[in-house]
Amino acid sequence: MAILKAVRGTRDLLPPETALWNRVEATARAVFARYGFGEIRTPIFETTELFARGVGEETDIVSKEMYTWEDRGRADSDKGQSLTLRPENTAGVVRAYIEHKLADTGMLQKLFYIGPQFRRERPQRGRYRQFWQIGAELGIKGWRLALNSVGSSTDRPRYVAALREALAPVKHLMCEDNQRRAETNPLRVLDSKDPNDQEIINGLPKIADYLDDESKAHFEQVKAALDACGVAYTVEPRLVRGLDYYTRTTFEFTVPDGSGLGTQNALLGGGRYDGLSEMLGGPKAPGIGFAIGEDRLILTLQAQAEAAAETKLDVFIAPMGVERNAEALRLAQELRRAGLSVEVGDGTFRLKKSFEAADKLARRMVILGEDELASGILTVKDFAAGEQSKVPRNELAEALRR
Ligand code: AMP
């Protein structure tokens, strides 16, 4: 029979790697808490219209990468509709913001999410069809921040008009997608990775020359704040970031070669989305957000070996003979209640085999034999220190915690 496998572009996360995922998520939650962010969990599927309107019909995400299906109604009251697995989470968050009238609280909303997103991309290292996004500050070395302003709803139309004009005489030389975008949504031409079109793209007008005074002043303020915080950045006039909802500030963090990401070296992307709420029928609600690619963050951490997950258990209890199994289980329960992580060995193992098994799984091993049970003094082997010591049973938890 054919073996069934995870769908292309998706993968199983297994121990010990999941320990690193948990650490990253716990760190993200802790950092968000420090910044006063609260967690929001939106559904992983939404109406297709949300993404068409929010992210934009002409974006690669919406036009090529969404998992969309016609959902059949199951009752007269339940009409069929087009649904989509979320390709990103901002549109869903803003939909929820509008639906739950969060604007009425009159408070600045600071929300974060951690969860899977779905895009039908060509899978490769660091690029998956199901991937996770979060937002946080974490200890990544050698990152580079690219920054741009894509203007506001008042000055961007002038830039888009200039782009359209500049593209008109050359667009026939470009790929089919760009020929179409040159008409429908010229800004999206700048996202194009098509190698043949790059020369034309590099020669297109730059948005910086079209920002009005307000947008310019805003961009200067953003840069001044980064300077004040000592955050280095490079202004990249082509950075428009592939989603229609961005206004003014856009940014992207990349990591250098050798960070474990191959060509997919963008770790985090984000920007302002001042008009998104109105686009989705909500009140005026200027906002800013970013998403970290959690998959890529993990790959980077692994490559930088900075956060090699501590996956070893505190202790492995080795019962010498099956008649010691019950006592070993009882000791394990005691130690777990005392907050230690514990594995119990196999009573049929000889001492040498127990040592080998314990060394793989735990930092220390406790031997439970006849003598130990009789005397109440247990033998503890510390693998890292290469030492063996005798510890009274009632002091064991304390000793193992050290
Ligand atoms: P975006 O939602 O396109 O602004 O992407 C934000 C971040 O999500 C990127 O910088 C990547 O780190 C990550 N990301 C986007 N698409 C994928 C994917 N298909 N697989 C893995 N990570 C991704």
XYZ file of C-alpha atoms and ligand atoms in Angstrom:
425
model
C 0.000 0.000 0.000
C 1.244 3.510 -0.783
C 2.519 5.358 2.274
C 0.589 8.525 3.081
C 2.679 11.611 3.640
C 2.206 15.178 4.866
C 1.088 17.421 2.010
C 3.857 19.142 0.028
C 4.905 22.375 1.714
C 3.615 21.261 5.128
C 5.561 19.385 7.764
C 5.345 17.708 11.116
C 7.183 19.361 13.963
C 8.582 16.740 16.289
C 10.536 16.683 19.536
C 13.182 17.819 20.211
C 12.569 20.658 17.714
C 9.172 21.469 19.219
C 10.967 22.413 22.452
C 12.626 25.244 20.535
C 9.276 26.297 19.052
C 7.800 26.424 22.527
C 10.708 28.494 23.788
C 10.395 30.945 20.925
C 6.666 31.298 21.519
C 7.114 31.665 25.276
C 9.754 34.352 24.685
C 7.470 36.124 22.217
C 4.622 36.081 24.736
C 6.889 37.423 27.469
C 8.181 40.227 25.247
C 4.655 41.136 24.122
C 3.512 41.248 27.734
C 6.300 43.684 28.528
C 5.060 45.933 25.740
C 1.448 45.684 26.885
C 0.178 43.553 23.992
C -2.721 41.132 24.438
C -3.253 37.976 22.418
C -5.912 37.694 19.733
C -6.865 34.378 18.102
C -8.856 34.678 14.906
C -10.198 31.736 12.852
C -7.817 30.144 10.380
C -10.377 30.561 7.614
C -12.337 33.625 6.633
C -14.471 34.772 3.725
C -12.440 35.105 0.537
C -13.723 38.645 0.199
C -11.842 39.733 3.314
C -8.480 39.016 1.703
C -9.539 40.233 -1.744
C -10.519 43.573 -0.231
C -7.918 43.795 2.518
C -4.757 42.390 0.950
C -5.641 43.296 -2.637
C -6.764 41.344 -5.721
C -3.577 41.991 -7.678
C -1.155 40.848 -5.006
C 0.591 37.511 -5.556
C -0.909 36.338 -2.310
C -4.502 36.827 -3.395
C -4.175 36.155 -7.105
C -2.053 32.996 -6.886
C -1.420 31.682 -3.427
C -4.675 31.324 -1.556
C -6.367 28.076 -0.617
C -9.938 28.922 -1.535
C -12.998 26.739 -1.785
C -16.724 27.029 -2.284
C -18.234 26.056 1.028
C -21.644 24.446 0.628
C -24.474 25.654 2.793
C -25.957 22.919 4.993
C -29.343 24.480 5.576
C -31.498 27.181 4.072
C -30.239 29.542 6.734
C -26.656 28.643 5.900
C -25.789 29.873 2.419
C -22.851 28.610 0.437
C -19.923 31.003 0.228
C -16.339 31.263 -0.883
C -13.922 30.691 2.004
C -10.130 30.912 2.225
C -7.456 29.610 4.596
C -5.872 32.782 5.933
C -2.686 33.707 4.046
C -1.857 36.355 6.661
C -3.391 37.535 9.909
C -3.678 41.314 9.700
C -6.909 41.314 7.692
C -8.516 38.910 10.181
C -7.401 41.021 13.135
C -8.843 44.182 11.616
C -12.058 42.314 10.732
C -12.330 41.264 14.380
C -11.512 44.805 15.516
C -14.445 46.095 13.469
C -16.800 43.225 14.331
C -16.256 43.546 18.082
C -16.300 47.339 17.972
C -12.941 47.606 19.673
C -12.759 51.185 18.434
C -15.578 52.053 20.835
C -13.307 51.385 23.790
C -11.456 54.530 22.778
C -8.236 52.742 23.693
C -5.184 52.053 21.594
C -5.424 48.366 20.725
C -2.192 46.389 21.091
C -2.732 42.856 19.868
C -0.508 39.980 18.924
C -1.155 36.617 17.329
C 0.764 33.399 16.939
C -0.517 30.942 14.427
C -0.340 29.138 11.102
C -0.886 30.889 7.776
C -1.369 29.256 4.383
C 0.007 30.212 0.979
C 0.331 28.021 -2.080
C 3.954 28.954 -2.746
C 6.689 26.871 -4.312
C 8.083 25.125 -1.234
C 11.774 25.334 -0.385
C 13.885 25.763 2.733
C 12.278 28.531 4.782
C 9.240 28.702 2.493
C 6.279 26.504 3.295
C 2.616 26.298 2.393
C 1.678 26.158 6.036
C 3.930 28.418 8.053
C 3.685 30.234 11.367
C 3.750 33.934 12.057
C 4.299 35.851 15.285
C 5.687 39.209 16.305
C 8.420 39.710 18.929
C 11.894 40.961 19.658
C 14.340 38.044 19.910
C 18.092 37.639 19.997
C 18.962 37.246 16.338
C 22.483 38.248 15.311
C 23.448 40.184 12.217
C 19.993 41.303 11.186
C 19.481 44.146 8.759
C 16.484 46.458 8.731
C 15.235 47.774 5.393
C 12.874 50.721 5.641
C 10.731 52.698 3.266
C 7.677 54.901 3.112
C 5.045 54.015 0.549
C 3.142 57.239 1.049
C -0.404 57.907 2.118
C -3.755 57.776 0.394
C -3.241 61.379 -0.685
C 0.233 61.252 -2.202
C 0.313 57.647 -3.394
C -2.100 58.182 -6.304
C 0.409 60.645 -7.818
C 3.167 58.062 -7.541
C 0.981 55.327 -8.986
C 0.136 57.632 -11.897
C 3.850 58.298 -12.463
C 4.560 54.555 -12.360
C 1.798 53.860 -14.841
C 3.178 56.488 -17.168
C 6.741 55.193 -16.868
C 5.565 51.627 -17.466
C 3.410 52.369 -20.496
C 6.212 52.456 -23.105
C 8.124 49.460 -21.672
C 5.532 47.142 -20.214
C 5.290 45.060 -23.406
C 8.853 43.912 -22.625
C 7.818 42.584 -19.231
C 6.318 39.294 -18.097
C 2.600 38.736 -18.475
C 1.841 39.400 -14.793
C 3.677 42.714 -14.858
C 2.007 43.755 -18.106
C -1.322 43.299 -16.376
C -0.228 44.929 -13.112
C 1.162 47.915 -15.007
C -2.480 48.631 -15.826
C -4.384 47.438 -12.797
C -2.021 48.015 -9.858
C 1.393 49.392 -10.903
C 2.745 49.374 -7.342
C 2.670 45.570 -7.403
C 5.153 45.591 -10.308
C 7.761 46.599 -7.724
C 7.204 43.300 -5.861
C 8.077 41.298 -8.953
C 11.017 38.917 -8.635
C 11.085 38.194 -12.378
C 14.821 38.453 -13.227
C 14.191 39.744 -16.769
C 12.116 42.635 -15.499
C 14.501 43.917 -12.846
C 16.325 46.327 -15.111
C 13.087 48.086 -16.038
C 11.949 48.039 -12.412
C 15.198 49.630 -11.250
C 14.667 52.474 -13.673
C 11.141 53.302 -12.465
C 10.396 56.485 -10.501
C 11.084 56.311 -6.772
C 8.329 56.883 -4.277
C 10.532 59.149 -2.149
C 10.230 61.782 -4.880
C 6.444 61.739 -4.637
C 5.859 61.914 -0.891
C 3.985 65.015 0.189
C 5.224 67.161 3.063
C 3.213 65.295 5.664
C 4.437 61.878 4.576
C 7.999 63.186 4.362
C 7.771 64.623 7.868
C 6.310 61.358 9.122
C 9.131 59.341 7.565
C 11.676 61.699 9.154
C 10.040 61.111 12.549
C 10.206 57.342 12.100
C 13.891 57.541 11.225
C 14.595 59.903 14.129
C 12.934 57.464 16.553
C 15.047 54.594 15.218
C 18.186 56.740 15.485
C 17.281 57.635 19.062
C 16.960 53.950 19.912
C 20.214 53.114 18.157
C 18.531 50.872 15.571
C 20.439 50.764 12.287
C 18.475 50.673 9.021
C 18.840 51.180 5.293
C 16.255 53.089 3.303
C 15.161 50.948 0.366
C 13.017 52.863 -2.074
C 11.715 49.689 -3.761
C 10.407 48.095 -0.591
C 6.626 48.077 -1.028
C 6.012 44.668 0.549
C 3.438 42.937 -1.585
C 0.215 43.842 0.218
C -2.118 46.641 -0.799
C -3.019 47.787 2.693
C 0.323 49.334 3.581
C 0.551 53.099 3.975
C 3.637 55.151 4.746
C 6.064 53.009 6.746
C 7.042 49.581 5.449
C 9.914 47.528 6.797
C 11.565 44.158 6.568
C 14.248 42.423 8.632
C 16.639 40.149 6.788
C 19.486 37.988 8.030
C 22.862 37.483 6.335
C 23.922 34.459 4.275
C 24.801 31.482 6.407
C 21.913 32.126 8.777
C 20.229 28.926 7.740
C 17.585 30.451 5.491
C 19.098 30.112 2.041
C 17.415 32.525 -0.348
C 14.411 33.044 1.927
C 16.285 35.484 4.152
C 13.377 37.774 5.100
C 12.600 37.101 8.722
C 10.010 39.703 9.496
C 7.930 42.164 7.556
C 5.447 44.839 8.419
C 4.246 48.365 8.122
C 1.466 50.845 8.720
C -2.044 50.158 7.479
C -3.852 53.394 8.173
C -6.709 52.817 5.732
C -7.342 49.101 6.171
C -10.171 49.388 8.662
C -12.081 51.782 6.361
C -11.391 49.471 3.411
C -13.162 46.710 5.329
C -16.111 48.909 6.248
C -14.904 49.867 9.710
C -14.135 53.162 11.423
C -10.937 55.133 10.962
C -8.309 53.112 12.827
C -4.701 53.833 11.868
C -2.511 50.886 12.689
C 0.905 49.311 12.447
C 1.938 45.706 12.594
C 4.503 43.129 11.655
C 4.782 39.389 11.291
C 7.779 37.280 12.088
C 8.102 34.089 10.082
C 8.325 31.688 13.003
C 9.603 28.850 10.787
C 12.439 31.077 9.594
C 13.173 32.374 13.061
C 13.587 28.785 14.234
C 15.845 27.910 11.290
C 17.970 30.959 12.083
C 18.201 30.181 15.768
C 19.192 26.617 14.940
C 21.837 27.767 12.477
C 23.199 30.337 14.896
C 23.195 27.620 17.543
C 22.458 30.388 19.945
C 19.445 28.747 21.397
C 20.253 25.067 21.217
C 17.187 23.831 23.014
C 17.842 22.306 26.396
C 15.916 19.163 25.764
C 17.511 16.819 28.292
C 15.468 15.724 31.238
C 16.584 16.450 34.774
C 16.894 12.827 35.740
C 16.603 9.249 34.569
C 15.700 6.682 37.204
C 17.196 3.268 36.561
C 15.487 0.443 38.465
C 17.851 -2.508 38.867
C 15.437 -5.353 38.142
C 11.720 -5.386 37.428
C 10.901 -5.833 41.121
C 12.126 -2.228 41.598
C 9.737 -0.839 38.928
C 6.969 0.175 41.330
C 9.414 1.944 43.598
C 10.990 3.674 40.573
C 7.572 4.918 39.450
C 6.823 6.190 42.940
C 10.135 8.063 43.103
C 9.481 9.508 39.640
C 6.101 10.776 40.749
C 7.650 12.385 43.832
C 10.313 14.122 41.783
C 7.859 15.324 39.127
C 5.693 16.805 41.873
C 8.825 18.597 43.048
C 9.017 20.162 39.562
C 11.664 17.957 37.963
C 11.448 16.285 34.562
C 11.887 12.543 34.931
C 12.075 9.407 32.818
C 11.940 5.902 34.257
C 14.161 3.226 32.766
C 13.488 -0.393 32.028
C 13.967 -2.758 34.974
C 15.258 -5.463 32.651
C 18.226 -3.349 31.559
C 21.674 -4.101 32.879
C 23.529 -1.198 34.476
C 25.590 -0.473 31.343
C 22.529 -0.296 29.121
C 20.758 1.942 31.640
C 23.745 4.304 31.608
C 23.609 4.500 27.819
C 19.866 5.155 27.719
C 20.083 7.719 30.535
C 22.987 9.590 28.952
C 20.924 10.166 25.799
C 17.851 11.420 27.622
C 18.835 13.081 30.864
C 21.510 15.071 32.611
C 21.647 12.684 35.534
C 20.778 9.146 36.442
C 19.595 7.771 39.764
C 20.295 4.113 40.401
C 17.639 2.223 42.295
C 18.936 -1.164 43.432
C 18.494 -3.385 46.433
C 21.208 -1.643 48.474
C 19.839 1.782 47.709
C 16.358 0.788 48.754
C 17.580 -0.762 51.970
C 19.837 2.157 52.971
C 17.716 5.030 51.628
C 20.943 6.430 50.111
C 20.758 6.722 46.338
C 23.560 6.824 43.795
C 23.372 9.809 41.425
C 25.459 9.974 38.286
C 25.997 13.419 36.754
C 26.874 12.944 33.088
C 28.241 16.401 32.326
C 30.458 16.478 35.419
C 31.346 12.797 35.065
C 30.787 12.420 38.800
C 28.928 9.954 40.953
C 27.651 10.818 44.418
C 25.512 9.380 47.229
C 22.401 11.323 48.183
C 19.867 10.511 50.916
C 16.492 9.921 49.332
C 14.771 12.747 51.210
C 17.348 15.214 49.866
C 17.194 13.935 46.314
C 14.827 16.506 44.761
C 16.852 19.324 46.276
C 20.130 17.852 45.048
C 18.780 17.314 41.522
C 17.576 20.875 41.288
C 21.096 22.180 41.797
P 4.324 38.825 4.908
O 3.063 38.349 5.609
O 4.360 38.417 3.464
O 4.601 40.260 5.154
O 5.530 38.008 5.551
C 6.049 38.258 6.844
C 7.069 37.205 7.175
O 6.439 35.905 7.178
C 8.188 37.053 6.138
O 9.238 37.954 6.409
C 8.616 35.612 6.352
O 9.539 35.520 7.409
C 7.336 34.905 6.744
N 6.764 34.154 5.599
C 5.989 34.632 4.595
N 5.641 33.643 3.739
C 6.212 32.496 4.201
C 6.221 31.103 3.762
N 5.558 30.704 2.681
N 6.933 30.212 4.514
C 7.596 30.603 5.614
N 7.618 31.875 6.074
C 6.941 32.814 5.382
